[in-house]
Every structure is written in C-alpha cells, then in structure tokens.
C-alpha cells in the first residue's frame, strides 16, 4: 500500500465498510437475543438463575477472578466478542458487579496488548495483525489521535485487540489509553450487563430494550461520522 493509499484509507471508506459496521452492531444484538432464547427453550439448567448461581458460588472467591481472567483473555486472544461475555457477566453477577468485572478484565487485557506493542514494536505487531487492517486503523488513529480512538471504542463491535495494538504504536501514554478504554467501553458493557441481569430474572422485554438502546446509540455515532472525522476524506 502506497502513502497516498494510506491517506485515503479510513474506517468508512466504502459503502461495503459502512454496511459492515451496521451489520456487526446488529449481529451483536441478535446474537445475544438468540443465545438467550436458546438457553430459555433448549438448555433449561443454564437458563435457571438458581442453577447457574449455585455453580458459580461453588467457585467461591475464584468466580469473579475467573471471569475477569476470561474477559482479559478475549482482548488478548479475541476468541469471542467481549460484549457477549459482558452479557454473561451481568447474568451471573448482576448489572453493577458484572460491569465492574468485565471492565477490569478489559482494562487488564488492553494494557497487556498495548504494552506488548509498545515493547516489541511494529515488526511484532505486523506478525500478529493483518497488514491491511493495521494500515487502515493505523491511518485513522494517526489522523484523529486520542479523540478518534475514543469514538472507535464507543462502537461495541470494533476489534478491541487491534485497536490496542495500534495505540501501542503511537505516542499515547498508557494511562491516557486506559482512560479512553474505560470511558469508551463502559457504556456498551453496562448495557449488555444490564441485559444479562434482566435475562437472569426472565425479563426479556427490558433486556431487549437495553440492547435496542445500545444499537440506537451505535447508529447515532455512525450517523455523526462526518463530524467525528470517521467518514470519507474525499
């Protein structure tokens, strides 16, 4: 990719990319609702809050630690979307504790990826991250700085791990980066934790409303992409 190509490459540089962003946001909400429906209708013990909490209680003090470690691992290894685990956290621990545990894991995982990128440099990042994706995000963060990074973290379906790698290659300080992650990621994790908590009580309507609100907020940020510096550069 030439320097000129990098200058023109931004997050929403094509209709396909724009459709993809909306589809990912919609898929997250649909995935949570389908998983909940499957649990309610097909996996009865897992859908029983008393059964789940009994199993979690059996881990004692290790239950929150295990969940935090799992949430940190999803940032580092990205096997599953973090917000899906966030919904599980709300289901198991309630809205407040689920959000706190999720964000603790997200912050730990984000710090680990950031420090790895900062310590080992671009050659290391290029070995573990797709080159085209790295160019795209690298260009955006370089052009918009901390403000652009914050807006990206507001989108619940954007790749945490990749953004952390990119941030580690900039001159952003670790504490600034973690503050951006905390403020940018908390709203979506709060929403899915609330949805998970409501599902644990069998309240499907409030859970669906929370996910719908998250989708609307994501669409609003997307609609403001011109003002936020995320649209075509022309």
Short mmCIF file of C-alpha atoms in Angstrom, two decimals:
data_model
loop_
_atom_site.label_atom_id
_atom_site.label_comp_id
_atom_site.label_asym_id
_atom_site.label_seq_id
_atom_site.Cartn_x
_atom_site.Cartn_y
_atom_site.Cartn_z
CA UNK A 1 0.00 0.00 0.00
CA UNK A 2 1.40 3.40 -1.01
CA UNK A 3 1.48 6.52 1.18
CA UNK A 4 -1.26 8.01 -0.96
CA UNK A 5 -3.43 4.94 -0.42
CA UNK A 6 -2.91 5.21 3.34
CA UNK A 7 -4.01 8.84 3.28
CA UNK A 8 -7.26 7.90 1.61
CA UNK A 9 -7.94 4.79 3.68
CA UNK A 10 -10.30 5.43 6.57
CA UNK A 11 -12.79 3.35 8.52
CA UNK A 12 -15.84 4.09 6.37
CA UNK A 13 -14.06 4.38 3.03
CA UNK A 14 -16.66 2.40 1.09
CA UNK A 15 -20.33 1.51 1.08
CA UNK A 16 -19.37 -2.06 1.96
CA UNK A 17 -17.42 -0.90 5.00
CA UNK A 18 -20.31 1.26 6.14
CA UNK A 19 -22.79 -1.58 5.74
CA UNK A 20 -20.39 -3.88 7.57
CA UNK A 21 -20.23 -1.59 10.61
CA UNK A 22 -24.01 -1.55 10.92
CA UNK A 23 -24.30 -5.27 10.30
CA UNK A 24 -21.78 -6.05 13.05
CA UNK A 25 -23.71 -3.89 15.52
CA UNK A 26 -26.97 -5.58 14.58
CA UNK A 27 -25.40 -9.03 14.72
CA UNK A 28 -24.25 -8.43 18.29
CA UNK A 29 -27.79 -7.66 19.49
CA UNK A 30 -29.31 -10.51 17.51
CA UNK A 31 -26.65 -12.92 18.78
CA UNK A 32 -27.35 -12.08 22.42
CA UNK A 33 -31.10 -12.46 21.95
CA UNK A 34 -30.75 -15.76 20.07
CA UNK A 35 -28.41 -17.11 22.71
CA UNK A 36 -30.90 -16.12 25.39
CA UNK A 37 -33.77 -17.76 23.52
CA UNK A 38 -31.74 -20.94 23.05
CA UNK A 39 -30.92 -21.00 26.73
CA UNK A 40 -34.53 -20.47 27.75
CA UNK A 41 -36.01 -23.06 25.40
CA UNK A 42 -33.26 -25.65 24.95
CA UNK A 43 -30.78 -25.53 27.82
CA UNK A 44 -33.05 -25.36 30.82
CA UNK A 45 -30.44 -25.66 33.62
CA UNK A 46 -28.32 -22.85 32.17
CA UNK A 47 -31.41 -20.66 31.88
CA UNK A 48 -32.28 -21.30 35.53
CA UNK A 49 -30.69 -18.46 37.57
CA UNK A 50 -30.65 -20.60 40.73
CA UNK A 51 -28.79 -23.39 38.93
CA UNK A 52 -26.24 -21.00 37.39
CA UNK A 53 -25.61 -19.09 40.59
CA UNK A 54 -25.17 -22.35 42.52
CA UNK A 55 -22.45 -23.43 40.09
CA UNK A 56 -20.78 -20.03 40.23
CA UNK A 57 -20.98 -19.99 44.03
CA UNK A 58 -19.15 -23.32 44.06
CA UNK A 59 -16.06 -21.47 42.80
CA UNK A 60 -16.21 -19.20 45.82
CA UNK A 61 -13.89 -16.24 45.66
CA UNK A 62 -12.40 -17.56 42.43
CA UNK A 63 -15.60 -16.95 40.44
CA UNK A 64 -15.04 -13.20 39.87
CA UNK A 65 -11.31 -13.77 39.27
CA UNK A 66 -12.03 -16.47 36.70
CA UNK A 67 -14.47 -14.21 34.89
CA UNK A 68 -12.04 -11.25 34.91
CA UNK A 69 -9.30 -13.52 33.51
CA UNK A 70 -11.63 -14.74 30.77
CA UNK A 71 -12.60 -11.19 29.84
CA UNK A 72 -8.91 -10.18 29.73
CA UNK A 73 -8.13 -13.18 27.55
CA UNK A 74 -10.76 -12.24 24.99
CA UNK A 75 -8.98 -8.92 24.42
CA UNK A 76 -5.58 -10.60 24.05
CA UNK A 77 -6.71 -13.60 22.03
CA UNK A 78 -10.07 -12.32 20.69
CA UNK A 79 -11.82 -15.73 20.60
CA UNK A 80 -15.27 -14.26 21.30
CA UNK A 81 -16.77 -10.74 21.31
CA UNK A 82 -16.20 -9.10 24.69
CA UNK A 83 -19.76 -7.79 24.88
CA UNK A 84 -21.15 -11.34 24.74
CA UNK A 85 -19.06 -12.16 27.80
CA UNK A 86 -20.26 -8.89 29.30
CA UNK A 87 -23.82 -10.14 28.98
CA UNK A 88 -22.80 -13.37 30.69
CA UNK A 89 -21.24 -11.31 33.48
CA UNK A 90 -24.50 -9.47 34.03
CA UNK A 91 -26.36 -12.77 34.04
CA UNK A 92 -24.05 -14.27 36.66
CA UNK A 93 -23.21 -11.31 38.89
CA UNK A 94 -25.83 -8.64 38.22
CA UNK A 95 -25.52 -5.33 36.40
CA UNK A 96 -23.12 -3.48 38.70
CA UNK A 97 -20.72 -6.30 39.55
CA UNK A 98 -20.90 -7.73 36.03
CA UNK A 99 -19.91 -4.37 34.56
CA UNK A 100 -17.07 -3.90 37.05
CA UNK A 101 -15.70 -7.39 36.44
CA UNK A 102 -15.95 -7.01 32.68
CA UNK A 103 -14.24 -3.63 32.63
CA UNK A 104 -11.50 -4.87 34.96
CA UNK A 105 -10.76 -7.72 32.57
CA UNK A 106 -10.97 -5.45 29.52
CA UNK A 107 -8.55 -2.95 31.08
CA UNK A 108 -6.07 -5.68 32.02
CA UNK A 109 -6.21 -7.25 28.57
CA UNK A 110 -5.98 -3.88 26.82
CA UNK A 111 -2.96 -2.91 28.91
CA UNK A 112 -1.24 -6.21 28.08
CA UNK A 113 -1.74 -5.77 24.33
CA UNK A 114 -0.74 -2.09 24.46
CA UNK A 115 2.46 -2.83 26.41
CA UNK A 116 3.37 -5.71 24.09
CA UNK A 117 3.04 -3.46 21.04
CA UNK A 118 4.98 -0.66 22.75
CA UNK A 119 7.73 -3.03 23.92
CA UNK A 120 8.27 -5.10 20.78
CA UNK A 121 7.41 -2.50 18.14
CA UNK A 122 5.87 -2.60 14.71
CA UNK A 123 7.66 -5.74 13.43
CA UNK A 124 6.00 -7.73 16.21
CA UNK A 125 2.57 -6.19 15.56
CA UNK A 126 2.85 -6.88 11.83
CA UNK A 127 3.42 -10.56 12.61
CA UNK A 128 0.25 -10.90 14.68
CA UNK A 129 -2.12 -8.44 12.94
CA UNK A 130 -3.43 -8.45 9.37
CA UNK A 131 -1.38 -5.93 7.38
CA UNK A 132 -4.31 -4.30 5.56
CA UNK A 133 -6.29 -3.93 8.77
CA UNK A 134 -3.26 -2.50 10.54
CA UNK A 135 -2.76 0.09 7.79
CA UNK A 136 -6.39 1.17 7.99
CA UNK A 137 -6.55 1.60 11.75
CA UNK A 138 -3.03 3.00 11.92
CA UNK A 139 -4.03 5.72 9.46
CA UNK A 140 -7.18 6.61 11.37
CA UNK A 141 -5.58 6.80 14.82
CA UNK A 142 -2.64 8.73 13.41
CA UNK A 143 -5.03 11.21 11.81
CA UNK A 144 -7.55 11.63 14.64
CA UNK A 145 -5.47 10.85 17.73
CA UNK A 146 -7.00 10.16 21.14
CA UNK A 147 -10.39 11.59 20.11
CA UNK A 148 -10.71 9.18 17.19
CA UNK A 149 -9.61 6.25 19.35
CA UNK A 150 -12.27 7.15 21.91
CA UNK A 151 -15.00 7.23 19.27
CA UNK A 152 -13.93 3.83 17.96
CA UNK A 153 -14.15 2.35 21.44
CA UNK A 154 -17.74 3.57 21.65
CA UNK A 155 -18.65 1.14 18.85
CA UNK A 156 -19.38 -2.20 20.58
CA UNK A 157 -18.31 -4.37 17.66
CA UNK A 158 -14.98 -2.81 16.75
CA UNK A 159 -11.93 -5.04 17.44
CA UNK A 160 -10.52 -4.29 20.91
CA UNK A 161 -7.28 -6.16 20.35
CA UNK A 162 -6.41 -4.50 17.06
CA UNK A 163 -7.10 -1.00 18.41
CA UNK A 164 -4.90 -1.76 21.42
CA UNK A 165 -2.05 -2.87 19.15
CA UNK A 166 -2.39 0.29 17.07
CA UNK A 167 -2.49 2.52 20.14
CA UNK A 168 0.68 0.88 21.42
CA UNK A 169 2.49 2.02 18.29
CA UNK A 170 1.63 5.67 18.91
CA UNK A 171 3.00 8.15 21.45
CA UNK A 172 -0.18 7.93 23.54
CA UNK A 173 0.62 7.31 27.20
CA UNK A 174 -0.59 4.08 28.79
CA UNK A 175 -2.65 5.88 31.43
CA UNK A 176 -4.31 8.05 28.77
CA UNK A 177 -5.06 4.99 26.69
CA UNK A 178 -6.60 3.12 29.63
CA UNK A 179 -8.74 6.15 30.48
CA UNK A 180 -10.01 6.14 26.88
CA UNK A 181 -10.78 2.42 27.10
CA UNK A 182 -12.58 2.85 30.44
CA UNK A 183 -14.77 5.75 29.34
CA UNK A 184 -15.33 4.49 25.80
CA UNK A 185 -16.08 0.84 26.58
CA UNK A 186 -18.09 1.16 29.80
CA UNK A 187 -21.43 2.25 28.21
CA UNK A 188 -21.71 -0.81 25.98
CA UNK A 189 -20.61 -3.21 28.74
CA UNK A 190 -23.08 -1.59 31.14
CA UNK A 191 -25.87 -2.08 28.61
CA UNK A 192 -25.13 -5.75 27.96
CA UNK A 193 -24.59 -6.46 31.68
CA UNK A 194 -27.99 -4.94 32.38
CA UNK A 195 -29.50 -7.07 29.62
CA UNK A 196 -27.84 -10.17 31.07
CA UNK A 197 -29.09 -9.35 34.55
CA UNK A 198 -32.64 -8.91 33.28
CA UNK A 199 -32.42 -12.20 31.38
CA UNK A 200 -31.40 -13.97 34.58
CA UNK A 201 -34.70 -12.80 36.07
CA UNK A 202 -36.67 -13.83 32.99
CA UNK A 203 -37.29 -10.21 31.95
CA UNK A 204 -36.87 -10.44 28.19
CA UNK A 205 -38.51 -7.10 27.36
CA UNK A 206 -36.13 -4.88 29.42
CA UNK A 207 -33.18 -6.92 28.16
CA UNK A 208 -34.26 -6.40 24.56
CA UNK A 209 -34.85 -2.70 25.21
CA UNK A 210 -31.32 -2.28 26.59
CA UNK A 211 -29.82 -3.94 23.52
CA UNK A 212 -32.02 -1.85 21.24
CA UNK A 213 -30.85 1.31 23.00
CA UNK A 214 -27.26 0.21 22.52
CA UNK A 215 -27.96 -0.30 18.83
CA UNK A 216 -29.54 3.15 18.53
CA UNK A 217 -26.57 4.77 20.26
CA UNK A 218 -24.18 2.97 17.91
CA UNK A 219 -26.20 4.10 14.90
CA UNK A 220 -26.14 7.69 16.21
CA UNK A 221 -22.35 7.68 16.45
CA UNK A 222 -22.22 6.21 12.96
CA UNK A 223 -24.56 8.92 11.65
CA UNK A 224 -22.24 11.58 13.07
CA UNK A 225 -19.17 10.05 11.43
CA UNK A 226 -18.57 13.16 9.27
CA UNK A 227 -18.27 15.43 12.30
CA UNK A 228 -16.23 12.86 14.18
CA UNK A 229 -13.66 12.52 11.39
CA UNK A 230 -14.52 8.92 10.51
CA UNK A 231 -16.06 9.45 7.09
CA UNK A 232 -14.55 9.59 3.63
CA UNK A 233 -11.67 12.02 3.35
CA UNK A 234 -12.52 12.72 -0.24
#
